Amino acid sequence: MSRNSSTAVIATGLAATLFGLTACTATGATPAPRAAEKPRPGSAGLGDRLHPGLGNGGYDVRHYGLDLAFTQDLTRYTATSTIAARATQPLSRFNLDLAGTTVSEVTVDGRTARWSRSGQELRITPQVPVPRGSAFTVRVRVQAPVLNAQRVSELGTGSAVGLFRQGSWIQALNQPSGAHRIAALADHPAQKAPATITITAPSRLNSIANGDLTATRRAGAYTTRRFESRRKLATELLQIGVGPFTVVHRQGPHGIELRYALPTDQARAIEPQLDKTVPKAIRFLEEHLGNAGFPLGTYGVYATPMGGELETQSLTTLAIDELTPEEFANNGTDSVVEHEISHEYFGNSVSPRHWSDLWLNEGHAIYYQELWDAREHSGDLKESMHELYRQANTNLRKLGPIAAPRPSAFKPRAMAPYGWTAYQGGALTLYALRQKVGEADFQRIERAWIRDYRDRVAGTDDYIRLAGRVTGRDLGPFLRSWLYAEKVPTMPGHADWHS
Ligand SMILES: [Zn+2]
């Protein structure tokens, strides 16, 4: 999300598991049978300190399939999730995350499974336990109404709502935990996986989702479109769009596919601003982060009346009324566009291991946004960082350390850690690191980060380790003093700054 967002939501592989246990050894010999492992339930969450219930233990997700079918008036839908997984323990039972919605069917490997619900957990008991290392497919069908709202800002604080609608438009707003209000999912970035999304919507409207459109089938009043995200997709970055829009395709720098979903009656008025800004912002980031190629190969914008400024993967959501020439000229929409594009690296390609690591998404997005503003709008990076430094102690006291925010400080708690510390505090930490190691080493750290963790999950410790490895210096004490303290340390090179 952007810090400029009108929403109250402030502005916005797993380690490979060894599956050889039930297979033959490399020599072809059959391993001695292990003492029979008793199947047991997978855990209800991944132990995330801010969101302990999100994600699910006992299995890795290999692929998400999500089929959504809307009614003609868009007030209701059916969602079928088909999740291909592999057990990391013998499973007598396992969970998916699910809130709201009415469950109508649950199967495991095609056979009806028992299920029950507890809070935001769907507990599934297959007819036969799943052995450790086994692949299995769970399918869950749910029905739900689509929430009605005029704008994202109207949704109020804590707006990780999943799907919502204004008239003939639908969009998703999931950060950090709205996706399991849409369908049954493993709703934590650590369980990201490639995804196939299928949308069936009234033929008079268009539809769009993350990834590439690979099939369209019209059957009378309904049209079905299939979208493939070959790269891993975190559920918080899921986007489902339906509306009276036209999709315009363009070529970006070195062959990057660009697509803009624009309201059909305003497409001509909006597109010139995007044509001018999006390729330029991609090139700007590549100047800093290297020309190794945009992480996801494709990028787009979904312009909606509800807005949101959300970096939903490969398809940023922006409000139609902030895409006018006046808004670009006077209110810095280009800066928001740049912020959201930087998330394709920071957050989407490299996803947070824990939600406390959000500063790695938002701190980077703010840092590069400040660099963009310095160049495009005669901003002064040092001055804006000085201002953030002044604000630091007040915010650290209120919200807790940058990489260890206090859950109780967020209202509602479900919106932790979306606040000053992750955004501005994260950017300030990156600036401090640059001051400490110099521009050249800082750039080497950043480039190694997006290269080494491309399409993976990574956290604060990974960043600290990588910074040390790249520079040959132990930067742990320095970075930890910035990330885990409630009092801002001295800014290298600016001992005269006060907070
Ligand atoms: Zn953001």
Coordinates of C-alpha atoms and ligand atoms in Angstrom, one line a residue:
M1 CA 0.0 0.0 0.0
S2 CA 1.0 3.6 -0.4
R3 CA 1.5 6.0 2.4
N4 CA -0.7 8.5 0.4
S5 CA -3.6 6.2 0.3
S6 CA -6.9 7.6 1.1
T7 CA -7.7 4.5 3.1
A8 CA -7.3 4.4 6.8
V9 CA -5.1 1.4 6.3
I10 CA -2.2 3.9 6.4
A11 CA -1.6 4.9 3.0
T12 CA -1.3 -0.2 2.5
G13 CA 10.3 -20.8 -0.8
L14 CA 9.6 -21.9 2.2
A15 CA 12.9 -23.7 2.8
A16 CA 12.7 -26.7 0.6
T17 CA 11.4 -29.6 2.7
L18 CA 13.0 -32.9 2.2
F19 CA 10.4 -35.2 0.9
G20 CA 12.5 -38.3 0.5
L21 CA 11.2 -40.2 3.5
T22 CA 8.7 -42.3 1.8
A23 CA 10.7 -42.6 -1.5
C24 CA 13.5 -45.0 -2.4
T25 CA 17.0 -44.0 -1.7
A26 CA 19.4 -42.8 -4.4
T27 CA 20.8 -46.3 -4.7
G28 CA 17.4 -47.8 -5.3
A29 CA 17.3 -49.7 -2.1
T30 CA 14.1 -49.5 -0.2
P31 CA 14.8 -47.8 3.1
A32 CA 14.0 -49.7 6.3
P33 CA 10.5 -48.7 7.4
R34 CA 10.5 -46.0 10.1
A35 CA 8.8 -46.6 13.3
A36 CA 5.2 -45.9 12.2
E37 CA 4.7 -42.2 12.7
K38 CA 1.4 -41.5 14.2
P39 CA -0.7 -39.1 12.1
R40 CA -1.4 -35.9 14.0
P41 CA -3.2 -32.6 13.2
G42 CA -1.3 -29.8 11.4
S43 CA -1.0 -26.6 13.4
A44 CA -3.6 -23.9 13.0
G45 CA -1.0 -21.3 12.2
L46 CA 2.6 -20.7 11.4
G47 CA 3.5 -19.0 14.6
D48 CA 3.6 -15.5 13.2
R49 CA 3.9 -13.2 16.3
L50 CA 1.5 -10.6 14.9
H51 CA -0.9 -13.0 13.1
P52 CA -0.5 -16.4 14.8
G53 CA -3.6 -17.9 13.0
L54 CA -2.6 -17.0 9.5
G55 CA -1.1 -19.8 7.3
N56 CA -1.3 -23.4 8.3
G57 CA 1.2 -26.0 9.5
G58 CA 1.8 -29.6 8.4
Y59 CA 2.0 -29.0 4.6
D60 CA 3.6 -26.9 1.9
V61 CA 1.4 -25.3 -0.8
R62 CA 2.5 -26.2 -4.3
H63 CA -0.3 -24.5 -6.3
Y64 CA -3.4 -22.5 -5.7
G65 CA -6.4 -22.8 -8.0
L66 CA -9.2 -20.3 -7.3
D67 CA -12.5 -20.3 -9.3
L68 CA -14.9 -17.5 -8.7
A69 CA -18.4 -17.3 -10.2
F70 CA -20.4 -14.2 -9.7
T71 CA -24.2 -13.7 -10.0
Q72 CA -25.5 -11.3 -12.7
D73 CA -26.0 -8.5 -10.2
L74 CA -22.5 -9.1 -8.6
T75 CA -24.0 -9.3 -5.1
R76 CA -23.0 -12.9 -4.5
Y77 CA -20.4 -15.4 -5.6
T78 CA -19.2 -19.0 -5.3
A79 CA -15.5 -19.6 -4.7
T80 CA -13.8 -22.9 -5.2
S81 CA -10.2 -23.3 -4.0
T82 CA -8.2 -26.2 -5.2
I83 CA -5.0 -26.4 -3.3
A84 CA -2.2 -28.8 -4.3
A85 CA -0.1 -29.4 -1.2
R86 CA 2.5 -31.8 0.2
A87 CA 2.5 -33.0 3.7
T88 CA 5.5 -32.1 5.9
Q89 CA 4.3 -34.5 8.6
P90 CA 1.8 -37.3 8.8
L91 CA -1.5 -35.6 8.8
S92 CA -4.7 -36.8 10.6
R93 CA -6.2 -33.4 10.0
F94 CA -5.1 -30.0 8.7
N95 CA -6.4 -26.5 8.5
L96 CA -7.2 -23.8 5.9
D97 CA -7.9 -20.2 6.8
L98 CA -11.5 -19.1 6.2
A99 CA -13.7 -16.3 7.5
G100 CA -17.3 -15.4 6.7
T101 CA -18.7 -17.4 3.7
T102 CA -20.8 -20.6 3.8
V103 CA -19.0 -23.9 3.1
S104 CA -20.8 -26.2 0.8
E105 CA -18.3 -28.9 -0.1
V106 CA -14.9 -30.1 1.1
T107 CA -12.9 -32.9 -0.6
V108 CA -9.4 -34.3 -0.2
D109 CA -8.1 -36.1 -3.3
G110 CA -11.6 -36.2 -4.7
R111 CA -13.2 -37.9 -1.6
T112 CA -15.6 -36.1 0.7
A113 CA -13.8 -35.0 3.9
R114 CA -15.2 -34.1 7.3
W115 CA -14.8 -30.5 8.3
S116 CA -15.6 -28.1 11.1
R117 CA -15.0 -24.4 11.7
S118 CA -13.4 -22.7 14.7
G119 CA -12.9 -18.9 14.5
Q120 CA -11.1 -18.2 11.2
E121 CA -10.0 -21.8 10.8
L122 CA -11.5 -24.5 8.6
R123 CA -10.4 -27.9 10.0
I124 CA -10.4 -30.7 7.5
T125 CA -10.2 -34.4 8.3
P126 CA -9.5 -36.6 5.2
Q127 CA -11.0 -40.1 5.1
V128 CA -7.5 -41.5 5.2
P129 CA -4.5 -39.8 6.9
V130 CA -2.0 -38.2 4.6
P131 CA 1.5 -39.7 5.0
R132 CA 4.5 -37.4 5.4
G133 CA 5.8 -36.4 2.0
S134 CA 2.7 -37.2 0.1
A135 CA 1.1 -34.9 -2.4
F136 CA -2.6 -34.2 -1.9
T137 CA -5.3 -31.9 -3.3
V138 CA -7.9 -30.2 -1.1
R139 CA -10.9 -28.6 -2.7
V140 CA -13.3 -26.3 -0.8
R141 CA -16.4 -24.6 -2.2
V142 CA -17.9 -21.6 -0.4
Q143 CA -20.6 -19.1 -1.1
A144 CA -20.6 -15.5 0.1
P145 CA -22.1 -12.0 -0.5
V146 CA -19.9 -9.3 -1.9
L147 CA -19.5 -6.4 0.5
N148 CA -20.9 -3.1 -0.8
A149 CA -18.8 0.0 -0.5
Q150 CA -18.3 3.3 -2.4
R151 CA -14.6 3.7 -1.7
V152 CA -11.8 2.0 0.1
S153 CA -11.7 4.9 2.6
E154 CA -15.3 4.1 3.4
L155 CA -14.4 0.7 4.7
G156 CA -12.8 2.3 7.7
T157 CA -9.9 1.2 9.8
G158 CA -9.0 -2.4 9.5
S159 CA -10.1 -2.8 5.9
A160 CA -8.6 -6.2 5.0
V161 CA -12.0 -7.1 3.8
G162 CA -11.4 -9.4 0.8
L163 CA -13.8 -8.7 -2.0
F164 CA -16.0 -5.6 -2.2
R165 CA -18.1 -3.9 -4.8
Q166 CA -19.4 -0.6 -6.0
G167 CA -22.1 -0.9 -8.6
S168 CA -20.7 -2.9 -11.5
W169 CA -17.1 -2.9 -10.1
I170 CA -15.5 -5.5 -7.9
Q171 CA -12.0 -5.5 -6.4
A172 CA -10.1 -7.2 -3.6
L173 CA -8.4 -5.6 -0.6
N174 CA -6.5 -8.2 1.4
Q175 CA -3.5 -6.8 3.3
P176 CA -2.7 -8.4 5.6
S177 CA -5.5 -10.9 6.1
G178 CA -8.4 -10.4 3.8
A179 CA -7.9 -13.2 1.3
H180 CA -9.4 -15.9 3.5
R181 CA -12.6 -13.8 3.5
I182 CA -12.8 -14.6 -0.2
A183 CA -12.1 -18.3 -0.2
A184 CA -10.4 -21.0 1.9
L185 CA -6.7 -20.5 1.6
A186 CA -3.4 -20.7 3.5
D187 CA -3.4 -17.0 4.0
H188 CA 0.2 -16.1 4.9
P189 CA 3.0 -14.9 2.5
A190 CA 5.2 -17.7 3.7
Q191 CA 2.9 -20.1 1.9
K192 CA 3.0 -18.4 -1.4
A193 CA 2.7 -20.5 -4.5
P194 CA 1.9 -20.3 -8.3
A195 CA -1.8 -19.7 -8.9
T196 CA -4.5 -20.2 -11.5
I197 CA -7.4 -17.9 -11.1
T198 CA -10.6 -18.3 -13.0
I199 CA -13.4 -15.7 -13.0
T200 CA -16.9 -16.2 -14.3
A201 CA -18.7 -12.9 -14.6
P202 CA -21.5 -11.4 -16.6
S203 CA -20.6 -11.1 -20.2
R204 CA -21.4 -7.4 -20.3
L205 CA -18.5 -6.8 -18.0
N206 CA -14.8 -7.5 -18.2
S207 CA -12.7 -9.4 -15.6
I208 CA -9.1 -9.5 -14.5
A209 CA -6.8 -11.1 -12.0
N210 CA -3.1 -11.5 -11.2
G211 CA -1.0 -13.1 -13.9
D212 CA -1.6 -13.6 -17.7
L213 CA -4.9 -14.1 -19.4
T214 CA -4.6 -17.6 -20.9
A215 CA -8.2 -18.5 -21.8
T216 CA -11.6 -16.9 -22.4
R217 CA -14.8 -18.8 -22.9
R218 CA -18.2 -17.1 -23.4
A219 CA -21.4 -19.0 -22.7
G220 CA -24.3 -16.7 -23.2
A221 CA -24.8 -14.3 -20.3
Y222 CA -21.5 -15.4 -18.6
T223 CA -17.9 -15.3 -19.7
T224 CA -15.1 -17.2 -18.0
R225 CA -11.5 -16.0 -18.1
R226 CA -8.5 -17.8 -16.7
F227 CA -5.3 -16.1 -15.4
E228 CA -2.0 -17.8 -14.7
S229 CA 0.5 -16.6 -12.2
R230 CA 3.5 -18.8 -12.9
R231 CA 5.5 -17.0 -10.3
K232 CA 4.6 -17.5 -6.7
L233 CA 1.7 -15.4 -5.4
A234 CA 1.1 -14.5 -1.8
T235 CA -2.6 -14.6 -1.0
E236 CA -2.4 -11.0 0.4
L237 CA -1.5 -9.9 -3.1
L238 CA -4.5 -11.6 -4.8
Q239 CA -6.6 -9.3 -7.0
I240 CA -10.0 -10.1 -8.5
G241 CA -11.4 -7.5 -10.8
V242 CA -14.8 -7.3 -12.5
G243 CA -16.1 -4.1 -14.1
P244 CA -16.9 -2.1 -17.2
F245 CA -13.2 -1.7 -18.2
T246 CA -11.0 -2.2 -21.2
V247 CA -7.6 -3.8 -21.0
V248 CA -4.9 -1.9 -23.0
H249 CA -1.7 -3.8 -23.8
R250 CA 1.6 -2.0 -24.2
Q251 CA 5.3 -3.0 -24.3
G252 CA 7.5 -1.7 -21.4
P253 CA 11.3 -1.5 -21.2
H254 CA 13.1 -4.5 -22.7
G255 CA 9.9 -6.4 -23.5
I256 CA 8.1 -6.2 -20.2
E257 CA 4.4 -6.8 -20.9
L258 CA 2.3 -3.9 -19.6
R259 CA -1.5 -4.0 -19.3
Y260 CA -3.8 -1.3 -18.0
A261 CA -7.4 -2.2 -17.0
L262 CA -9.1 1.2 -17.5
P263 CA -12.8 2.3 -17.3
T264 CA -13.9 2.0 -20.9
D265 CA -15.4 5.5 -21.0
Q266 CA -12.3 7.1 -19.6
A267 CA -9.5 5.0 -21.0
R268 CA -8.3 7.6 -23.5
A269 CA -8.1 10.3 -20.8
I270 CA -6.2 8.1 -18.3
E271 CA -3.8 6.1 -20.5
P272 CA -1.4 9.0 -21.5
Q273 CA -0.4 9.5 -17.8
L274 CA 0.4 5.8 -17.3
D275 CA 2.3 5.6 -20.6
K276 CA 4.4 8.5 -19.4
T277 CA 5.0 7.2 -15.9
V278 CA 5.0 3.4 -15.7
P279 CA 8.0 2.7 -18.1
K280 CA 9.9 5.6 -16.6
A281 CA 9.4 4.3 -13.0
I282 CA 10.5 0.8 -14.1
R283 CA 13.7 2.2 -15.6
F284 CA 14.3 4.3 -12.6
L285 CA 14.2 1.3 -10.3
E286 CA 16.4 -0.7 -12.7
E287 CA 19.0 2.2 -12.4
H288 CA 19.2 1.4 -8.7
L289 CA 18.5 -2.3 -8.6
G290 CA 20.1 -3.5 -11.8
N291 CA 18.9 -4.4 -15.2
A292 CA 18.5 -8.1 -14.4
G293 CA 14.8 -7.8 -15.5
F294 CA 11.6 -6.9 -13.8
P295 CA 11.0 -9.6 -11.2
L296 CA 7.6 -10.7 -12.6
G297 CA 8.0 -10.1 -16.3
T298 CA 4.7 -8.5 -16.6
Y299 CA 3.1 -5.5 -14.9
G300 CA -0.2 -3.7 -15.0
V301 CA -2.6 -1.3 -13.3
Y302 CA -6.3 -1.9 -12.4
A303 CA -8.1 1.5 -12.2
T304 CA -11.2 1.3 -10.1
P305 CA -13.7 3.8 -8.6
M306 CA -13.0 2.5 -5.1
G307 CA -9.2 3.0 -5.2
G308 CA -6.9 1.5 -2.7
E309 CA -3.3 2.0 -3.9
L310 CA -2.5 -1.6 -3.5
E311 CA 0.4 -3.5 -4.9
T312 CA -1.6 -6.6 -5.8
Q313 CA 0.9 -8.7 -7.7
S314 CA 1.5 -7.7 -11.3
L315 CA -1.6 -5.5 -11.1
T316 CA -1.5 -2.4 -8.9
T317 CA -4.9 -1.1 -7.9
L318 CA -5.3 2.7 -8.2
A319 CA -8.3 5.0 -8.0
I320 CA -9.6 6.3 -11.3
D321 CA -9.9 9.8 -10.0
E322 CA -6.2 10.0 -9.1
L323 CA -5.2 9.1 -12.6
T324 CA -6.2 12.5 -14.2
P325 CA -3.5 14.8 -15.7
E326 CA -4.3 17.2 -12.8
E327 CA -3.7 14.6 -10.1
F328 CA -0.4 13.6 -11.7
A329 CA 0.7 17.3 -12.0
N330 CA -0.4 18.5 -8.6
N331 CA -0.8 15.6 -6.2
G332 CA 2.1 13.3 -7.0
T333 CA 0.3 10.3 -8.5
D334 CA 3.5 9.5 -10.3
S335 CA 5.1 9.0 -6.9
V336 CA 2.4 6.6 -5.8
V337 CA 2.8 4.7 -9.1
E338 CA 6.6 4.4 -8.5
H339 CA 5.9 3.3 -4.9
E340 CA 3.6 0.5 -6.0
I341 CA 6.0 -0.7 -8.8
S342 CA 8.8 -1.0 -6.3
H343 CA 6.7 -3.5 -4.4
E344 CA 7.0 -5.9 -7.3
Y345 CA 10.5 -6.3 -6.0
F346 CA 10.0 -5.6 -2.3
G347 CA 7.0 -7.6 -1.0
N348 CA 5.9 -9.4 -4.1
S349 CA 9.0 -11.1 -5.5
V350 CA 10.7 -11.1 -2.1
S351 CA 7.9 -11.7 0.4
P352 CA 8.0 -11.2 4.2
R353 CA 8.8 -14.4 6.2
H354 CA 6.8 -12.9 9.1
W355 CA 4.5 -9.9 9.2
S356 CA 7.0 -8.2 11.5
D357 CA 9.2 -8.0 8.5
L358 CA 6.8 -5.6 6.7
W359 CA 9.5 -2.9 6.9
L360 CA 11.3 -4.8 4.2
N361 CA 8.3 -4.1 1.9
E362 CA 7.2 -0.7 2.9
G363 CA 10.5 0.8 4.1
H364 CA 12.0 0.0 0.7
A365 CA 8.9 1.3 -1.2
I366 CA 9.2 4.6 0.8
Y367 CA 12.9 4.8 0.4
Y368 CA 12.8 4.5 -3.4
Q369 CA 9.7 6.8 -3.5
E370 CA 11.8 9.5 -1.7
L371 CA 14.6 9.0 -4.3
W372 CA 12.1 9.3 -7.1
D373 CA 10.7 12.5 -5.5
A374 CA 14.2 13.9 -5.1
R375 CA 14.8 13.4 -8.9
E376 CA 11.3 14.1 -10.3
H377 CA 10.1 16.8 -7.9
S378 CA 13.3 18.5 -6.7
G379 CA 12.9 16.8 -3.3
D380 CA 15.8 16.6 -0.9
L381 CA 16.4 13.1 0.4
K382 CA 18.6 14.3 3.3
E383 CA 16.0 16.8 4.4
S384 CA 13.1 14.3 4.2
M385 CA 15.1 11.8 6.2
H386 CA 15.9 14.5 8.7
E387 CA 12.2 15.1 9.1
L388 CA 11.5 11.4 9.6
Y389 CA 14.3 11.3 12.1
R390 CA 12.5 14.0 14.1
Q391 CA 9.3 11.9 14.1
A392 CA 11.0 8.7 15.0
N393 CA 11.0 8.5 18.8
T394 CA 7.3 9.4 19.1
N395 CA 6.3 6.7 16.7
L396 CA 8.7 4.1 18.1
R397 CA 7.3 4.7 21.6
K398 CA 3.8 4.4 20.3
L399 CA 4.1 1.4 17.9
G400 CA 7.2 -0.5 19.2
P401 CA 10.4 -1.3 17.3
I402 CA 10.5 -1.3 13.5
A403 CA 11.0 -5.1 13.2
A404 CA 9.1 -6.0 16.3
P405 CA 6.0 -3.9 16.4
R406 CA 3.7 -4.2 19.4
P407 CA 0.4 -5.8 18.3
S408 CA -1.6 -4.0 21.0
A409 CA -0.6 -0.6 19.5
F410 CA -2.6 -1.2 16.3
K411 CA -6.3 -0.5 16.1
P412 CA -7.6 -2.9 15.2
R413 CA -4.9 -5.4 15.9
A414 CA -5.7 -7.1 12.6
M415 CA -4.0 -4.2 10.8
A416 CA -0.6 -4.7 12.5
P417 CA 2.0 -3.8 11.4
Y418 CA 0.7 -1.2 8.9
G419 CA 2.0 2.0 10.5
W420 CA 4.7 4.6 10.6
T421 CA 7.4 2.2 11.9
A422 CA 7.2 -0.2 8.9
Y423 CA 6.9 2.6 6.3
Q424 CA 8.9 5.6 7.4
G425 CA 10.9 3.8 10.1
G426 CA 11.9 1.2 7.5
A427 CA 13.0 3.9 5.1
L428 CA 15.0 5.6 7.8
T429 CA 16.8 2.4 8.7
L430 CA 17.8 1.9 5.0
Y431 CA 19.0 5.4 4.8
A432 CA 21.1 4.8 8.0
L433 CA 22.6 1.7 6.5
R434 CA 23.5 3.7 3.3
Q435 CA 25.1 6.4 5.5
K436 CA 27.0 3.6 7.3
V437 CA 28.3 1.6 4.4
G438 CA 28.3 4.2 1.6
E439 CA 26.3 4.3 -1.6
A440 CA 28.2 1.7 -3.5
D441 CA 28.0 -1.0 -0.8
F442 CA 24.4 -0.2 -0.1
Q443 CA 23.5 -0.7 -3.8
R444 CA 25.3 -4.0 -3.8
I445 CA 23.3 -5.2 -0.7
E446 CA 20.0 -4.1 -2.4
R447 CA 20.9 -5.9 -5.7
A448 CA 21.9 -9.0 -3.9
W449 CA 18.7 -9.0 -1.9
I450 CA 16.4 -9.0 -4.9
R451 CA 18.5 -11.4 -6.8
D452 CA 19.1 -14.0 -4.0
Y453 CA 15.6 -14.0 -2.7
R454 CA 13.7 -13.5 -5.9
D455 CA 10.4 -15.4 -5.8
R456 CA 11.1 -16.5 -2.2
V457 CA 10.3 -15.4 1.3
A458 CA 12.9 -13.7 3.5
G459 CA 13.0 -11.8 6.8
T460 CA 14.9 -9.4 8.9
D461 CA 17.6 -11.9 9.9
D462 CA 18.1 -12.8 6.2
Y463 CA 18.6 -9.1 5.4
I464 CA 21.1 -8.6 8.2
R465 CA 23.1 -11.7 7.2
L466 CA 23.1 -10.7 3.5
A467 CA 24.3 -7.2 4.3
G468 CA 27.2 -8.7 6.3
R469 CA 28.1 -11.1 3.6
V470 CA 28.0 -8.6 0.8
T471 CA 30.1 -6.0 2.6
G472 CA 32.3 -8.3 4.6
R473 CA 31.4 -6.4 7.8
D474 CA 29.4 -7.4 10.8
L475 CA 26.4 -5.1 10.5
G476 CA 24.3 -7.1 12.9
P477 CA 24.7 -4.9 16.0
F478 CA 24.2 -1.7 13.9
L479 CA 21.1 -2.9 12.1
R480 CA 19.6 -4.5 15.2
S481 CA 20.0 -1.2 17.1
W482 CA 17.8 0.4 14.4
L483 CA 15.3 -2.4 14.0
Y484 CA 14.8 -3.6 17.6
A485 CA 15.0 -0.4 19.7
E486 CA 12.3 1.9 20.9
K487 CA 14.7 4.9 20.8
V488 CA 16.2 5.9 17.5
P489 CA 20.1 5.5 17.3
T490 CA 22.4 8.3 16.1
M491 CA 22.2 8.8 12.4
P492 CA 25.7 8.1 10.9
G493 CA 27.0 11.3 9.4
H494 CA 24.4 13.4 11.2
A495 CA 25.2 13.3 14.9
D496 CA 23.4 16.7 15.2
W497 CA 20.0 15.2 14.3
H498 CA 17.5 14.9 17.2
S499 CA 14.3 13.1 17.7
Ligands
ZN1 ZN 3.5 0.3 0.0

